[in-house]
CSV table of C-alpha atoms and ligand atoms in Angstrom, one decimal:
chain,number,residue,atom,x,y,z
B,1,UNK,CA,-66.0,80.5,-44.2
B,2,UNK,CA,-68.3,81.8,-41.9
B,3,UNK,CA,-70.4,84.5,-43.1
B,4,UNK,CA,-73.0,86.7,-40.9
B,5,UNK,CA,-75.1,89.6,-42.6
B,6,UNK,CA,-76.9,92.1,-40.8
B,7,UNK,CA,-78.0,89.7,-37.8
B,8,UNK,CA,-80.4,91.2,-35.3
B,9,UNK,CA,-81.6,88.7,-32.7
B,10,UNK,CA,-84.5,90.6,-30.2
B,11,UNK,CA,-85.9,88.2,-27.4
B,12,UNK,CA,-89.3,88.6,-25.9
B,13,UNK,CA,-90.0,88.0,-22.3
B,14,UNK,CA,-93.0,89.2,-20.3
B,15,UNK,CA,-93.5,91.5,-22.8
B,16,UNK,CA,-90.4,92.9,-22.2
B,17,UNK,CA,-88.0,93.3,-25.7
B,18,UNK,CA,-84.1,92.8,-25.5
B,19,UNK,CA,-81.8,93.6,-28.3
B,20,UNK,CA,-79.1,91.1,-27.9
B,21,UNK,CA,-77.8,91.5,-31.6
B,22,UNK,CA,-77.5,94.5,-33.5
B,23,UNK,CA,-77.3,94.0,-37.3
B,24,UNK,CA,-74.0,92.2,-36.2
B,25,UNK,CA,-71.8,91.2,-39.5
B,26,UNK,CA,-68.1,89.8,-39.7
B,27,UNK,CA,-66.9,87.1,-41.8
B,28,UNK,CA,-64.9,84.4,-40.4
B,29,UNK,CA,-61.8,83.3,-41.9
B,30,UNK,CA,-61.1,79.7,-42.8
B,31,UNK,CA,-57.8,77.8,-40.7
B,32,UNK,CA,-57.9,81.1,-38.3
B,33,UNK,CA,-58.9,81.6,-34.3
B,34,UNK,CA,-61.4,85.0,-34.0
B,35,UNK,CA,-61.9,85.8,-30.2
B,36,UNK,CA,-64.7,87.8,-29.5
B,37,UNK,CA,-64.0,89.7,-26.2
B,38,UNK,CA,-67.1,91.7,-24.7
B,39,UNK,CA,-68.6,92.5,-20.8
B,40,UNK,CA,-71.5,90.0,-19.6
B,41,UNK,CA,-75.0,91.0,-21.4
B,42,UNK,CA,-72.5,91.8,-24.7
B,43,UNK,CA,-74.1,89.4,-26.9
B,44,UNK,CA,-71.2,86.5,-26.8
B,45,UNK,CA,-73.3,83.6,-26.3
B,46,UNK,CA,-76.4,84.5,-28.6
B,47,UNK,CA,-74.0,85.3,-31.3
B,48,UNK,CA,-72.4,81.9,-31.2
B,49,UNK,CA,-75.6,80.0,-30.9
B,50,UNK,CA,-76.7,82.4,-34.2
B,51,UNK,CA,-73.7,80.5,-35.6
B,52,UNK,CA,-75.3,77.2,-36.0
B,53,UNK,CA,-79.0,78.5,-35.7
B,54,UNK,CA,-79.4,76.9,-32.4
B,55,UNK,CA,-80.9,80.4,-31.5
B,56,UNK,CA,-83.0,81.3,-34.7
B,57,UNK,CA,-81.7,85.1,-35.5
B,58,UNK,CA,-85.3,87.7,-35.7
B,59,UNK,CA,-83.6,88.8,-39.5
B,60,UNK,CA,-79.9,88.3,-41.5
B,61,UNK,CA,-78.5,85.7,-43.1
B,62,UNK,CA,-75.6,83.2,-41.7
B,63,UNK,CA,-73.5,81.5,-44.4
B,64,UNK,CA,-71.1,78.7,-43.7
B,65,UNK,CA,-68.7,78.7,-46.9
B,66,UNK,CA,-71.6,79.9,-49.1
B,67,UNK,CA,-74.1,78.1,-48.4
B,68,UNK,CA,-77.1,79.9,-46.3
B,69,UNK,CA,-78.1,78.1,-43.8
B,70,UNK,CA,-81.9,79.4,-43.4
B,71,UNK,CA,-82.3,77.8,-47.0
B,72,UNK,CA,-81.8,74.3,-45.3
B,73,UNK,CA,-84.2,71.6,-44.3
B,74,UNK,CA,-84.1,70.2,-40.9
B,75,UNK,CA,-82.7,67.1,-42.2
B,76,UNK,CA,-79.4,69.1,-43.7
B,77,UNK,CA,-79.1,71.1,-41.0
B,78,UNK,CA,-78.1,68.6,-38.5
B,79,UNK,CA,-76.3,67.8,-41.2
B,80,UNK,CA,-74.2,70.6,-41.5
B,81,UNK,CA,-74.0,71.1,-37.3
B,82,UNK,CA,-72.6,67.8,-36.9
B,83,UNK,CA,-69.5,69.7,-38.7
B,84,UNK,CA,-69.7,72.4,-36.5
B,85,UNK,CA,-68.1,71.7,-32.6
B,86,UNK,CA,-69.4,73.2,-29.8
B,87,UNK,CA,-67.4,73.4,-26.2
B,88,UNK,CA,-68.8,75.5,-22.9
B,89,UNK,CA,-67.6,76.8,-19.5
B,90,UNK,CA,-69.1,74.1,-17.8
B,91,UNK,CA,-68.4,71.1,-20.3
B,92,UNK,CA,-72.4,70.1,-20.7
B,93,UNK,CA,-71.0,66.3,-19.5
B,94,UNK,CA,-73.6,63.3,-18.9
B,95,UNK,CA,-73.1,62.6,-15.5
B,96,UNK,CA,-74.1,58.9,-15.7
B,97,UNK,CA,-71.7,58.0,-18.8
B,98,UNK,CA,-67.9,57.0,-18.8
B,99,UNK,CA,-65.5,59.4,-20.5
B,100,UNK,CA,-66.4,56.6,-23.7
B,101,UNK,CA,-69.5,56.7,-23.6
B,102,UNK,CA,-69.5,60.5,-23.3
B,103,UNK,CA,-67.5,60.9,-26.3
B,104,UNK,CA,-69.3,58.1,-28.1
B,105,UNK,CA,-73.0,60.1,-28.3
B,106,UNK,CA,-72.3,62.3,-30.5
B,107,UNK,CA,-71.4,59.3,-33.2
B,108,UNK,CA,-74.7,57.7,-32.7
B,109,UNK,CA,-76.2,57.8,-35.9
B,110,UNK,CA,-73.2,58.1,-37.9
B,111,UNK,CA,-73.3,55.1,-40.2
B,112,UNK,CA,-69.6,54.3,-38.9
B,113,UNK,CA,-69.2,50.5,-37.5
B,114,UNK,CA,-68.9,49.8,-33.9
B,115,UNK,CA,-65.5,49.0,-34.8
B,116,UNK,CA,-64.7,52.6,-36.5
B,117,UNK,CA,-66.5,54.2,-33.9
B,118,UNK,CA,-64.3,52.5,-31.4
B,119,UNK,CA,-60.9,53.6,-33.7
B,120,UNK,CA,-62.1,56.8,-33.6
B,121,UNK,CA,-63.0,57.4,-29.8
B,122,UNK,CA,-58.9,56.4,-28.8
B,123,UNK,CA,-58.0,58.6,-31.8
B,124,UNK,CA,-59.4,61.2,-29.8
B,125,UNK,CA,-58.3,60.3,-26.4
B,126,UNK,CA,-54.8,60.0,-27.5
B,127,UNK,CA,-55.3,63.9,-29.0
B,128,UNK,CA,-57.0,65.5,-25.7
B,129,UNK,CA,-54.5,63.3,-23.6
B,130,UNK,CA,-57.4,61.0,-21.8
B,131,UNK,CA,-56.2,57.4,-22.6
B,132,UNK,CA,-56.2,56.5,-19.0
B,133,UNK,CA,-59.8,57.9,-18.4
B,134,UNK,CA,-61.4,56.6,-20.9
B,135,UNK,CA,-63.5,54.2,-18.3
B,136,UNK,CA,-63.8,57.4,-16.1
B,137,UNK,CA,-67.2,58.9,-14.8
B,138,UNK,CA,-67.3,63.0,-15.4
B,139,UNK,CA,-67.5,63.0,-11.8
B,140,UNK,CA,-63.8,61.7,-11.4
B,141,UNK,CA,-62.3,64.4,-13.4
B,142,UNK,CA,-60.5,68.0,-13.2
B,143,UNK,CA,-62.0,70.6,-14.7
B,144,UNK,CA,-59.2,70.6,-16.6
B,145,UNK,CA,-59.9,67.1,-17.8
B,146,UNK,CA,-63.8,67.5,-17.9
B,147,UNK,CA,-63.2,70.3,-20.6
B,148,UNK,CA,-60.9,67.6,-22.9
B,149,UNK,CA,-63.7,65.4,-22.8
B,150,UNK,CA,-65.9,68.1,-24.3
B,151,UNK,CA,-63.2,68.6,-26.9
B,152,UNK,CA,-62.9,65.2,-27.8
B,153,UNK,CA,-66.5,65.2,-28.4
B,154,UNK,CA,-66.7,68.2,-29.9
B,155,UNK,CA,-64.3,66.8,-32.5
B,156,UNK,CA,-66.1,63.2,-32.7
B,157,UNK,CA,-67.5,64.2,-36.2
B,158,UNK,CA,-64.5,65.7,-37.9
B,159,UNK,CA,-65.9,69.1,-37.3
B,160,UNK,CA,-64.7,72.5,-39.7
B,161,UNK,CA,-65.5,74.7,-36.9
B,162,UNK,CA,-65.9,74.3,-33.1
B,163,UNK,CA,-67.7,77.1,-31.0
B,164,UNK,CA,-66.1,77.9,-28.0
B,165,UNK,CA,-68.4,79.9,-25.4
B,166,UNK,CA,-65.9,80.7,-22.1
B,167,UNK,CA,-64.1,77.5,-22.6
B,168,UNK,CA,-62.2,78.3,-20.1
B,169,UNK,CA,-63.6,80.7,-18.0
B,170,UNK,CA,-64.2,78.0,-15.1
B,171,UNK,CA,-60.6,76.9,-14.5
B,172,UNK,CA,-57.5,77.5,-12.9
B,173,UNK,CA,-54.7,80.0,-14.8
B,174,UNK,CA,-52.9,76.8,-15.3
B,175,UNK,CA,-55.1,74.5,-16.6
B,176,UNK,CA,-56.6,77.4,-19.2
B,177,UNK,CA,-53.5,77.8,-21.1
B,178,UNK,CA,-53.0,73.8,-21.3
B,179,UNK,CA,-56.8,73.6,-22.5
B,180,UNK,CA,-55.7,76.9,-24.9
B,181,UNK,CA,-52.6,74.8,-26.0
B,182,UNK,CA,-54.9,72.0,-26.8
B,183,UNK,CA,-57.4,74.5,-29.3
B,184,UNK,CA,-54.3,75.7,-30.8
B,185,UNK,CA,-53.1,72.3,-31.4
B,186,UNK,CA,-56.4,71.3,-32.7
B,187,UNK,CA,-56.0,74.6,-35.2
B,188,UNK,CA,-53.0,73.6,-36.4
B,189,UNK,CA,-52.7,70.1,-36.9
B,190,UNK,CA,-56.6,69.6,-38.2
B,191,UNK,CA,-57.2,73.0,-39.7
B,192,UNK,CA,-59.9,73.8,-37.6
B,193,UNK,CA,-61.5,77.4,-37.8
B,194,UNK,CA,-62.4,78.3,-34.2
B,195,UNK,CA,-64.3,81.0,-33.2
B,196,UNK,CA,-63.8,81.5,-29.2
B,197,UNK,CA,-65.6,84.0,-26.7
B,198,UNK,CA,-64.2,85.1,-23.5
B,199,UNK,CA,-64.7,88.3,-21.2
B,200,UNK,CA,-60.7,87.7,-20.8
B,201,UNK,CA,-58.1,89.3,-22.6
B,202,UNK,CA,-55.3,86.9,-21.3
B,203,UNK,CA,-57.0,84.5,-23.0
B,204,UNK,CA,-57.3,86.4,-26.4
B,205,UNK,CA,-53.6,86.8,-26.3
B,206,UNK,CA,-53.0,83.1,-26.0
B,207,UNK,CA,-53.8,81.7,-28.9
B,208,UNK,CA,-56.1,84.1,-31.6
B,209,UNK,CA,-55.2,85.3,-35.0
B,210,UNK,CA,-57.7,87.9,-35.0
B,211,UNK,CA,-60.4,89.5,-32.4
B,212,UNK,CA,-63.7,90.9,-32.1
B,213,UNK,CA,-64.4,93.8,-29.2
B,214,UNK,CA,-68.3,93.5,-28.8
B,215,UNK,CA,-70.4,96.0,-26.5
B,216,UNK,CA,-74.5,96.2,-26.7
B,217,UNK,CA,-74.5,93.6,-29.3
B,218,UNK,CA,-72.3,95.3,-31.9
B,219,UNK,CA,-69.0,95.4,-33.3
B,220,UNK,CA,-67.1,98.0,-31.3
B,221,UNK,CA,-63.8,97.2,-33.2
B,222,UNK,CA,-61.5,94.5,-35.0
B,223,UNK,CA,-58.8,93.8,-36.7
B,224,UNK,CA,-55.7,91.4,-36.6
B,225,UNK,CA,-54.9,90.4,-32.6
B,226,UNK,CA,-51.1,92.6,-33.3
B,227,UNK,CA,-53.0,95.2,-34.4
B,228,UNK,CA,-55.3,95.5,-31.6
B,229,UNK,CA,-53.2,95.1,-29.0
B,230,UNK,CA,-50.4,97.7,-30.4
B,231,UNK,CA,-53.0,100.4,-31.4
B,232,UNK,CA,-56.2,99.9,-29.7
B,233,UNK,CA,-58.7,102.5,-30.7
B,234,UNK,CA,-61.9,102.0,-28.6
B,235,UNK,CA,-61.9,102.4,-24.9
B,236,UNK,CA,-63.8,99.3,-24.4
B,237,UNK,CA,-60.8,98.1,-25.7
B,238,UNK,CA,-58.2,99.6,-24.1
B,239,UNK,CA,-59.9,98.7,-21.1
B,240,UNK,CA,-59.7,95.3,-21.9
B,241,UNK,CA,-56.0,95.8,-22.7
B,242,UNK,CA,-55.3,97.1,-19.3
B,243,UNK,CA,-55.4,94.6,-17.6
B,244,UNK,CA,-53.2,92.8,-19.7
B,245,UNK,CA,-50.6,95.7,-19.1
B,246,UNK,CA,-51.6,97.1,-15.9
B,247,UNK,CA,-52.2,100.2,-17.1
B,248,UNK,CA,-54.5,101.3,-14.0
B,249,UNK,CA,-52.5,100.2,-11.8
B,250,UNK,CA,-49.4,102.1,-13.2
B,251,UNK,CA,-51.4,105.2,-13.6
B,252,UNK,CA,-52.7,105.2,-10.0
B,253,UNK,CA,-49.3,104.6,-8.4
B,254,UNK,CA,-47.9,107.3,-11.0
B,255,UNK,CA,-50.4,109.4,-9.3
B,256,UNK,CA,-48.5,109.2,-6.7
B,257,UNK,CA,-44.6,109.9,-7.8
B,258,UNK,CA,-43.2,113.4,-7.2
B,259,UNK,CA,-41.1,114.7,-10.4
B,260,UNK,CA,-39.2,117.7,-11.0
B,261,UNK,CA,-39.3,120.6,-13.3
B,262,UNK,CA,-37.2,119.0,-15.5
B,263,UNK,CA,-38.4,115.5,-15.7
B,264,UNK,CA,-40.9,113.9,-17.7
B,265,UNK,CA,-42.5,110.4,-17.5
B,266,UNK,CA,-43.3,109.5,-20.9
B,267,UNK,CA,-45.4,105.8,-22.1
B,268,UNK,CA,-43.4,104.3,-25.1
B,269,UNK,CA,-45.5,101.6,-26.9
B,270,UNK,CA,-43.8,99.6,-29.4
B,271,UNK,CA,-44.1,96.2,-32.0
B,272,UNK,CA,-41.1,93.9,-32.7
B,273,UNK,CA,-38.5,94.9,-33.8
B,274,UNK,CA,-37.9,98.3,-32.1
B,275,UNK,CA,-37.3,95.9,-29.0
B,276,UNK,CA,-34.0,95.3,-30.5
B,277,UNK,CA,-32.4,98.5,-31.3
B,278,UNK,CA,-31.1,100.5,-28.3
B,279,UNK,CA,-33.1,103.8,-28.7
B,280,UNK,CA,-33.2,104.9,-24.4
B,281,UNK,CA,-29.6,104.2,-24.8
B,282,UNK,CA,-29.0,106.4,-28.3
B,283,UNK,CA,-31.4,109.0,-26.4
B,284,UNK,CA,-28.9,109.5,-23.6
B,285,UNK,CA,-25.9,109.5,-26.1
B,286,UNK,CA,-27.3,111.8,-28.5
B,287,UNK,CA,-29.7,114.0,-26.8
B,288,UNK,CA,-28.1,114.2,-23.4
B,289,UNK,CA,-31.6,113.1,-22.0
B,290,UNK,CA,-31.2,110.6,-18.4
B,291,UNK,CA,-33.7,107.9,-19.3
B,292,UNK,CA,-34.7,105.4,-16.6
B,293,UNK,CA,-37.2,102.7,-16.6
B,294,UNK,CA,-39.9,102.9,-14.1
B,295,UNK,CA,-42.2,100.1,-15.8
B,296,UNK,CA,-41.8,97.6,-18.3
B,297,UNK,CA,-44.1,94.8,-19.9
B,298,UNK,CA,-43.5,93.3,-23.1
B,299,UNK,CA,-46.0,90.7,-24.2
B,300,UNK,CA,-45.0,87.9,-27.2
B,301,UNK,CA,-48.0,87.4,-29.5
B,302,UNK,CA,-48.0,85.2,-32.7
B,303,UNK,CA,-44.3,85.9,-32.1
B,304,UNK,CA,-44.3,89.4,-32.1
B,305,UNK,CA,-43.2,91.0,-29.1
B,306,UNK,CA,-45.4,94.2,-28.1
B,307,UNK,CA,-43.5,96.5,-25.6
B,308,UNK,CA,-45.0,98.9,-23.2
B,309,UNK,CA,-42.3,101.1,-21.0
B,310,UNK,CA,-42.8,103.5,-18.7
B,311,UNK,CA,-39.6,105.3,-18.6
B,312,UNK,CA,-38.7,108.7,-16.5
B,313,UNK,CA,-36.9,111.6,-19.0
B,314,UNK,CA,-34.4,114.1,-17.5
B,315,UNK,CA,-32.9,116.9,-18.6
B,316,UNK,CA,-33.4,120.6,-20.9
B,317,UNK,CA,-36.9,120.9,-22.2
B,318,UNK,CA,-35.6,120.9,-25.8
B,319,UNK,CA,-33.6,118.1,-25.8
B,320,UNK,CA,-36.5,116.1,-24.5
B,321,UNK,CA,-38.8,116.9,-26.8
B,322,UNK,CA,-36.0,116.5,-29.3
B,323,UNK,CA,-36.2,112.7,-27.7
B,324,UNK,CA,-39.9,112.1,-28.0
B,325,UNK,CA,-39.8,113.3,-31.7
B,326,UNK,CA,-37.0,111.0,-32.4
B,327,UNK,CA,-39.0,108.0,-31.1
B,328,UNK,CA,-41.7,108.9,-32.6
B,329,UNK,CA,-40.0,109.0,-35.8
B,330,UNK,CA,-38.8,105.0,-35.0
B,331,UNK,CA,-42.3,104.0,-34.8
B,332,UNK,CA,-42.4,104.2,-31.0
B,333,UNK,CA,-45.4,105.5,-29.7
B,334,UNK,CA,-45.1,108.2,-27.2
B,335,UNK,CA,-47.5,110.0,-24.7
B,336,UNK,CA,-46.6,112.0,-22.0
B,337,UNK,CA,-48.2,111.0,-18.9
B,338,UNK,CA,-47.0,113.6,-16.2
B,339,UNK,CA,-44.8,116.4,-17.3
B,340,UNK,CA,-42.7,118.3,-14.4
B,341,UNK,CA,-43.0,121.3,-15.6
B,342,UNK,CA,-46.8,121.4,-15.4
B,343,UNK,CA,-47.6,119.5,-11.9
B,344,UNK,CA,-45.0,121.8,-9.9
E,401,ADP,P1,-73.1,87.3,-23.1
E,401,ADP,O1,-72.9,85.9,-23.5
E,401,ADP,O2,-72.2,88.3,-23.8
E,401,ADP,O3,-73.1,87.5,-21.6
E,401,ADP,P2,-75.9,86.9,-23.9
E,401,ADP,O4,-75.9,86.6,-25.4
E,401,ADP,O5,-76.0,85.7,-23.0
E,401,ADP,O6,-74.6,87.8,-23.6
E,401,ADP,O7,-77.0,87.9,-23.6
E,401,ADP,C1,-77.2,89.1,-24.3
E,401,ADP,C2,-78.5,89.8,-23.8
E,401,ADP,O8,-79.6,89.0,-24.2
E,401,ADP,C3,-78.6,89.9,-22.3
E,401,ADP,O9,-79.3,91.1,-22.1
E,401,ADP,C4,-79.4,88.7,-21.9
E,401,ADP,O10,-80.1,89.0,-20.7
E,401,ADP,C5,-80.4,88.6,-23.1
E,401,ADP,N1,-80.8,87.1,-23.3
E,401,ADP,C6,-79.9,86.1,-23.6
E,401,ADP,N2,-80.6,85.0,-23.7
E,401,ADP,C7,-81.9,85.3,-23.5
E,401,ADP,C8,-83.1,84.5,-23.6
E,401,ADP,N3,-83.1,83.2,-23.9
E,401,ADP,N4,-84.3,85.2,-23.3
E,401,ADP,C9,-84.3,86.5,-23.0
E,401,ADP,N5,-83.2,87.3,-23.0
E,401,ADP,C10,-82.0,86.7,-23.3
E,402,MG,MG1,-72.3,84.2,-22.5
């Protein structure tokens, strides 16, 4: 769908030379959401504007399904960007026009009557949920309700793709998971292929099929969002992943906990369907092993639950071990993060 090859984007200032890309290549699927995660200075927002050339990569090739879009005049490439949706942090509004009006722009030029124009602008209000706005100046709105405008103008063209750069980076907790709900919608019931950047994992989780890790303006890692967040390889991206799960914070008060000789504390990680069987239960049956929880997060993605325990193991060396190979043997993955025997 979307295709990128090799892009390197350098910008020149005062002499000065910045590698924002680095021979940067993914391809997009059609119908999915790719989050692209990375630190401020990653890249995120020169990548996306590579996307639809509004930033001019310095060498590669961007293809939207096939065709390249270097190879087009200036005439078919507005073309092809009116198909592609852009939304930002901080909504890019025109202060001086109603929510109509706002939505409206982006239709100027269409060929489409005043008549379908009009048809199509309470289409859209009815999708972002804006009906009663509609005659409202930007100034009037949430943030919440300022970003829904950009959506609905974002969409005014029947758009493949919309470009999401920190969508939601300047609202409430609250109001970013109704905005996420609304993209989600948008994916589903139009068959919109969204790509989406963030520096926030909670976002990722909410709604992508598959995500990007980005540092120095490369690919650090990818894969399917399940994946990622069962098995993260990088430690950019286990960083990112911590604060999702709180790892730090469990580590540093762990830091803190006194065990004894015979006790270990042991991090089980785990996808789906291991939630369901009873394996700390069958560990104390079969083993003779005192389990007890000292942490627990389980996150639902796509559906699929991903579990991370910290749990406290008690009891003879051998049958612990006996315990840890057992889970491992169930898919569960196990690390020992402070063993009694070695800190006393
Ligand atoms: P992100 O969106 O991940 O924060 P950006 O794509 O905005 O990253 O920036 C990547 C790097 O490129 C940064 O070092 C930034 O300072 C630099 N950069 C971005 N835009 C320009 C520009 N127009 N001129 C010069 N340098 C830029
Ligand atoms: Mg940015």
């Amino acid at each position: 769908m979307i295709e990128l090859r090799n892009i390197i984007k350098t910008y020149e200032t005062k002499g000065q030379k910045v590698e924002a890309l680095k021979e940067f290549s993914f391809n997009f699927k059609k119908g999915e959401i790719t989050g692209i995660i990375g630190y401020s200075g990653a890249g995120k927002s020169t990548l996306l504007r590579c996307i639809n050339l509004l930033e001019i990569p310095s060498s590669g090739e961007v293809l939207i399904n096939g065709v390249e879009l270097n190879s087009l005049t200036q005439k078919e490439l507005r073309e092809k960007r009116k198909k592609i949706g852009m939304i930002f942090q901080h909504f890019n509004l025109m202060k001086s026009r109603t929510v109509y009006k706002n939505i409206a722009y982006p239709l100027k030029g269409s060929g489409l009557s005043k008549v379908e124009i009009d048809k199509r602008i309470n289409e859209l209000l009815e999708l972002v949920g804006l009906k009663d706005k509609k005659n409202s100046y930007p100034s009037q709105l949430s943030g919440g309700q300022k970003q829904r405008v950009g959506i609905a103008r974002a969409l005014a063209n029947k758009p493949d793709i919309i470009l999401c750069d920190e969508a939601t980076s300047a609202l409430d907790p609250e109001t970013t998971v109704s905005i996420l709900k609304l993209l989600k919608k948008i994916n589903k019931e139009l068959g919109v292929t969204i790509v989406l950047i963030t520096h926030q994992m909670n976002v990722i989780k909410e709604i992508c099929d598959s995500l990007i890790v980005m540092k120095d303006g490369f690919v650090k890692e990818e894969g399917d969002i399940i994946d990622i967040f069962s098995n993260p390889k990088e430690a950019i991206t286990k960083k990112f992943l911590s604060s999702v799960f709180n790892n730090d914070k469990i580590y540093n008060y762990l830091e803190n906990v006194a065990i004894k000789t015979n006790e270990k504390v042991i991090k089980l990680a785990y996808v789906g369907n291991a939630a369901e069987e009873a394996y700390i239960s069958k560990i104390s049956r079969n083993f003779n092993v005192d389990a007890s929880i000292l942490f627990g997060n389980i996150e639902i993605i796509k559906e699929t639950a991903i579990g991370n325990l910290v749990v406290k193991f008690k009891g003879l060396e051998e049958n612990i071990l006996n315990s840890i190979h057992y889970l491992s043997q169930n898919n569960i993955y196990t690390e020992v993060l402070k063993d009694g025997r070695k800190t006393i």
